[in-house]
Amino acid sequence: MAPWAGAARAGSPVRSAPCAPARTGPAAAAAPPLLAVRGLDVCYGRTPALRGVDLALQPGEAVGLLGPSGCGKSTLARAVLGLLPPGGSVTAGAIAVRGRDVATLRRREWRQLRGAVVALAHQEPSQALNPVRRIGDQIVSVLAAHGWARRPARARAAALLAELGLGAGERFARAYPHQLSGGQLQRAALAQALACGPALLIADEPTSGLDAETRAAILSALRRRVEQGMALLLISHEPAVLAAVVARSVALPAGAAGEVPAAKRRVASVAGSEGEGVPPRRDEAPERTPNPGSTELSAVTGWNEATRRLSPRPLLRAAGLTKTYTRAGRRVPALEDVDLTLSRGETVVVMGPSGAGKSTLARCLAGLEPADGGTLWRAPEVGPLGVQMIWQDPAGALNPRLRVGELVAEPWRIAGGVPRRERERRAAELLEQVSLPGAWLRRRPAELSGGEKRRVGIARALALAPAVLILDEALASVEPELREDLLGLLAALQARRALAYLFITHDAELARRVGGRRLILAAGRMEADACPAS
Amino acid sequence: MPGIVSSALRRLLHGALVLAAVSVLVFLLMQLAPGSYYARMRLNPQLSPRTVAALEAAQGMRAPLPVRYWRWLRSVAAGRWGYSFAYNAPVWPLVRTRVAHTLWLTLTALLLAWMVALPLGMWSAWRRGHWDSRAIAGGASLLLALPDVVLALALLALALRTGWFPVGGMHTLGSRHWDRWAQLRDFAWHLCLPVTVLVAGMLPTLVRHVRAAMAEALDAPYIAAARGHGIGEWRLVFGQALPVAANPMLSLLGLSFGALLSGSLVVEVILGWPGLGPLLWRAILDRDPYVVVAAVMLSAALLVGGNMLADLGLAWTDPRLATRGAAAASRSEAP
């Protein structure tokens, strides 16, 4: 019998956490740690992703995992659940859950462990939910897989959604993933992970891409769970998020980089709380070329100068834009009478809470979705391909089967007229402009970190030399250092190409950092059209 | 709901337009084809040219094309579908029984082919990289490379040599006087060979499509996520991946409806099945225009109808399509 089987029994729909996690206490002191990772090496093919990682979690303990983009945080989470993608394998070290080495688990035992003992909330919820099944059903099937009966499972799913602020009766349980906003999806995916009351939750960036209010709600829900005895491994690049929930943080250095001495690659365990977690150490990956648009503030100032230098020439103008979706027979307004003008070289920031219609506005302006009413005017110089998007979800926007080189060159291939050699040369050039080494043309999206996918997304959007770039939460879950990099890059690009940016974000701090004209969207209406404090 | 009704009505209207266009096209093509029924008749030395000319005029074949088209439309409205010169009878009664025979054959084959292809394709997708998956893919390629005609002739030779199967027809002579159960068994026995050939023809395409659709669905990140929540493989395949993979499969099913009447032509001719195939084959050789038009129109109607059914199925299995349709409907309602 598996050592956790006693605690993970999920048969009875008792109201208080049916899969009751082991409590910390005098008795538990002698028990093996809930999760023990020793000297773990993970490789994708021959490329190392993790080297010599050590980590231990006691039952009920909350630990944060900090690390820069691309350091293998998500790989660690997947390795614990035995869900490494094809090509990935544990090459050394061991993972033990409740004292049992997971390498010895049989398929059936894995199934009992996943979800009930260790649950994973994925970083990209839009990818983690099945597009053709209702949210409620997806939570119910997790419960059903662990022995729950239909009716109590439904009640529990509704309770979980309500707990995470997706109340409103059956509405969210009956919705399909494509009907929800990014923030709502994130909460739905978290509800799915919490469904069986796991002994350990691995939350991979659970608050990325969320507005401050929702973020606070999620963090307090996590804190509540930890108080009830759940162990938590919280993966984030933001020390502030970690400090809000966990007592102890662990930093994972850039794992795959081959230059760091082995001793330094070991996880440094740091005690302390309230922002005392080690700041993300960004070991310089050797192949990375220096950023052409430097991260200096001067570059960002140059951005505003570029704006001033050019006389305002409108590129894009929307007047009285209206868009209504029909959901389950009811009409849900997404945009109501929105006016907006975007001029050459200008930066406009659209702010608003989750579900305010920000993404809908972006899609309408980019011509990806027809508006129901109002007018949308484009300057002739913009052309049919002159408005490009950089997406909220970098993984969803990249075809996983294509290589980076093909992804960046795809717009030229579709437009035609550019020979293959030329496409490759230009793709390498664009990659360099977004600070990725040319050798990465051969990689596939699955081999990139979240931050690197974003850079590829930017390169791809630039391929057709657009006049307008719409950035839909494109910098939402990027760690501060990389964000500065990307902002600097965007500023340099704007100065060079006189691009107009439409930044869509929920993050006031980021909006302030970006500068430019600021618009606030709430419940589909433009609420304010404030000029920035100079 | 009104969105669904109005989009269904719009689809019906589109279908009718497609059929009208097909009928015009078929008439034009028949006109362009060299030779005619009466041109062959003139070669017969026993008939005087004047008799042939009189017959041709009596059948209205001397009238200009638009007039003939109009007359044909009225004849369709009257349920006659034109007149067969070779059989000297209205087309519809001639075609009706044969269409029924063909549909018995092809619907049985279609059903069987899907019943075999679904589990094979799903298994093959789930076991990718293993020997059994490769064996299924290899078998499918082999069948794909084997022409229907060769298989039909081989089975015909088998039936002749061994006497295990009837070599043609739908019933044994005199079976009309048997009891119902014996008649049914006799019919099934006659179905065996032609259905086998048809299934062998459809199977490789279906297996490969099912396999590709399932493999793509099983590769999706949300399947990995669901696996991470401890959902078992059986439920992953049937509860999570199959609904996603249903989308391309339904499209394929809709297309295969279009081949219900036309796909079995060769097999029916070789194996002597009294369906639409032999009739159409003779009609084409004899330049019997209205029989050909009727066969083409029925095929086109099945294709349009099959695609409509597939679209309904898609709207039912894929909520993203349903919302898009509804959104389009609400847009068109907006003033």
Short mmCIF file of C-alpha atoms in Angstrom, two decimals, chain A residues 164-327:
data_model
loop_
_atom_site.label_atom_id
_atom_site.label_comp_id
_atom_site.label_asym_id
_atom_site.label_seq_id
_atom_site.Cartn_x
_atom_site.Cartn_y
_atom_site.Cartn_z
CA LEU A 164 -11.96 32.15 -5.35
CA GLY A 165 -14.34 34.97 -6.19
CA LEU A 166 -16.04 33.33 -9.15
CA GLY A 167 -19.40 33.17 -7.42
CA ALA A 168 -22.47 34.43 -9.27
CA GLY A 169 -24.39 31.15 -9.02
CA GLU A 170 -23.96 28.68 -11.85
CA ARG A 171 -22.65 31.22 -14.31
CA PHE A 172 -18.97 30.37 -14.09
CA ALA A 173 -19.47 26.66 -13.54
CA ARG A 174 -21.42 26.54 -16.80
CA ALA A 175 -19.02 28.72 -18.77
CA TYR A 176 -16.50 27.39 -21.27
CA PRO A 177 -12.86 28.51 -21.02
CA HIS A 178 -13.06 30.78 -24.06
CA GLN A 179 -15.83 32.77 -22.39
CA LEU A 180 -13.64 33.78 -19.44
CA SER A 181 -10.95 36.39 -19.11
CA GLY A 182 -7.34 35.55 -18.29
CA GLY A 183 -7.80 36.29 -14.60
CA GLN A 184 -10.97 34.23 -14.37
CA LEU A 185 -9.26 31.30 -16.07
CA GLN A 186 -6.40 31.48 -13.62
CA ARG A 187 -8.84 31.18 -10.74
CA ALA A 188 -10.73 28.34 -12.40
CA ALA A 189 -7.48 26.42 -12.88
CA LEU A 190 -6.57 27.06 -9.25
CA ALA A 191 -9.97 25.78 -8.14
CA GLN A 192 -9.29 22.62 -10.12
CA ALA A 193 -5.95 22.15 -8.39
CA LEU A 194 -7.45 22.74 -4.94
CA ALA A 195 -10.44 20.48 -5.60
CA CYS A 196 -9.25 17.41 -3.71
CA GLY A 197 -7.68 19.34 -0.87
CA PRO A 198 -4.15 18.23 -1.72
CA ALA A 199 -1.49 17.86 0.96
CA LEU A 200 0.85 19.89 -1.23
CA LEU A 201 -0.06 22.49 -3.82
CA ILE A 202 2.54 23.55 -6.32
CA ALA A 203 1.32 26.88 -7.60
CA ASP A 204 3.24 28.00 -10.68
CA GLU A 205 2.93 31.79 -10.90
CA PRO A 206 -0.70 31.75 -9.71
CA THR A 207 -1.02 35.53 -9.73
CA SER A 208 0.60 36.43 -13.01
CA GLY A 209 -1.61 38.49 -15.24
CA LEU A 210 -4.08 39.38 -12.50
CA ASP A 211 -5.25 42.75 -11.27
CA ALA A 212 -4.33 43.75 -7.74
CA GLU A 213 -7.72 42.92 -6.26
CA THR A 214 -7.91 39.40 -7.71
CA ARG A 215 -4.32 38.80 -6.83
CA ALA A 216 -5.01 39.65 -3.19
CA ALA A 217 -8.05 37.35 -3.18
CA ILE A 218 -6.01 34.45 -4.53
CA LEU A 219 -3.15 35.00 -2.15
CA SER A 220 -5.49 35.13 0.81
CA ALA A 221 -7.18 31.93 -0.39
CA LEU A 222 -3.78 30.27 -0.54
CA ARG A 223 -2.87 31.60 2.90
CA ARG A 224 -6.13 30.23 4.29
CA ARG A 225 -5.34 26.82 2.87
CA VAL A 226 -1.88 26.90 4.39
CA GLU A 227 -3.39 27.77 7.76
CA GLN A 228 -5.64 24.74 7.38
CA GLY A 229 -2.56 22.56 7.01
CA MET A 230 -1.86 22.43 3.29
CA ALA A 231 1.77 22.60 2.24
CA LEU A 232 2.50 25.07 -0.52
CA LEU A 233 5.32 25.43 -2.98
CA LEU A 234 4.72 28.85 -4.46
CA ILE A 235 6.64 29.56 -7.64
CA SER A 236 7.02 33.20 -8.48
CA HIS A 237 9.48 35.75 -9.69
CA GLU A 238 8.02 38.44 -7.46
CA PRO A 239 9.42 38.57 -3.92
CA ALA A 240 6.37 40.59 -2.84
CA VAL A 241 4.01 37.77 -3.81
CA LEU A 242 6.10 35.25 -1.94
CA ALA A 243 6.39 37.42 1.13
CA ALA A 244 2.62 37.67 1.33
CA VAL A 245 2.15 33.94 1.74
CA VAL A 246 5.26 32.00 2.59
CA ALA A 247 7.65 32.09 5.51
CA ARG A 248 10.67 30.75 3.69
CA SER A 249 11.92 31.28 0.18
CA VAL A 250 14.34 29.34 -1.87
CA ALA A 251 16.11 30.75 -4.89
CA LEU A 252 16.74 28.72 -7.97
CA PRO A 253 19.57 30.17 -10.02
CA ALA A 254 19.53 30.07 -13.79
CA GLY A 255 19.71 26.31 -13.99
CA ALA A 256 20.61 25.52 -17.52
CA ALA A 257 23.50 27.95 -17.85
CA GLY A 258 26.61 25.91 -18.13
CA GLU A 259 29.11 28.45 -16.79
CA VAL A 260 28.12 28.65 -13.14
CA PRO A 261 30.25 26.46 -10.87
CA ALA A 262 28.37 23.47 -9.59
CA ALA A 263 28.47 24.62 -5.99
CA LYS A 264 26.71 27.85 -6.85
CA ARG A 265 24.00 26.08 -8.73
CA ARG A 266 22.73 24.41 -5.62
CA VAL A 267 19.59 25.92 -4.28
CA ALA A 268 20.35 28.43 -1.62
CA SER A 269 17.97 28.05 1.25
CA VAL A 270 17.18 31.38 2.80
CA ALA A 271 15.23 31.87 5.97
CA GLY A 272 13.28 34.99 6.69
CA SER A 273 10.17 36.70 5.48
CA GLU A 274 8.76 40.05 4.41
CA GLY A 275 10.76 40.63 1.29
CA GLU A 276 13.95 39.20 2.72
CA GLY A 277 13.89 36.49 0.14
CA VAL A 278 16.91 36.51 -2.07
CA PRO A 279 16.31 38.80 -5.04
CA PRO A 280 16.26 36.90 -8.30
CA ARG A 281 19.84 36.22 -9.23
CA ARG A 282 20.13 36.53 -12.92
CA ASP A 283 23.25 34.70 -13.88
CA GLU A 284 24.25 35.97 -17.24
CA ALA A 285 23.62 33.27 -19.76
CA PRO A 286 26.75 33.30 -21.89
CA GLU A 287 25.06 33.06 -25.25
CA ARG A 288 22.83 36.02 -24.65
CA THR A 289 23.95 39.08 -26.57
CA PRO A 290 23.69 42.43 -24.85
CA ASN A 291 20.44 44.25 -25.37
CA PRO A 292 20.65 46.80 -28.15
CA GLY A 293 17.99 48.92 -26.47
CA SER A 294 19.74 49.30 -23.15
CA THR A 295 17.81 49.10 -19.92
CA GLU A 296 18.95 52.58 -18.97
CA LEU A 297 16.27 55.07 -18.14
CA SER A 298 17.61 57.35 -20.86
CA ALA A 299 16.21 54.97 -23.41
CA VAL A 300 12.80 55.37 -21.87
CA THR A 301 13.16 59.12 -21.89
CA GLY A 302 14.16 58.92 -25.52
CA TRP A 303 10.83 57.24 -26.05
CA ASN A 304 8.96 60.31 -24.85
CA GLU A 305 11.20 62.55 -26.89
CA ALA A 306 10.40 60.58 -29.97
CA THR A 307 6.78 61.12 -29.16
CA ARG A 308 7.24 64.83 -28.82
CA ARG A 309 9.37 65.20 -31.90
CA LEU A 310 6.75 63.84 -34.21
CA SER A 311 3.69 65.89 -34.80
CA PRO A 312 0.65 63.84 -33.80
CA ARG A 313 -0.50 62.04 -36.87
CA PRO A 314 -3.44 59.74 -36.07
CA LEU A 315 -3.00 56.16 -37.22
CA LEU A 316 -5.96 54.51 -35.62
CA ARG A 317 -9.22 56.02 -34.47
CA ALA A 318 -12.19 54.30 -32.88
CA ALA A 319 -15.44 56.10 -32.20
CA GLY A 320 -18.36 54.69 -30.27
CA LEU A 321 -17.01 51.15 -30.48
CA THR A 322 -19.53 48.58 -29.21
CA LYS A 323 -19.21 44.83 -28.84
CA THR A 324 -21.64 42.38 -27.26
CA TYR A 325 -21.17 38.67 -26.70
CA THR A 326 -24.04 36.28 -26.29
CA ARG A 327 -23.45 33.79 -23.53
#
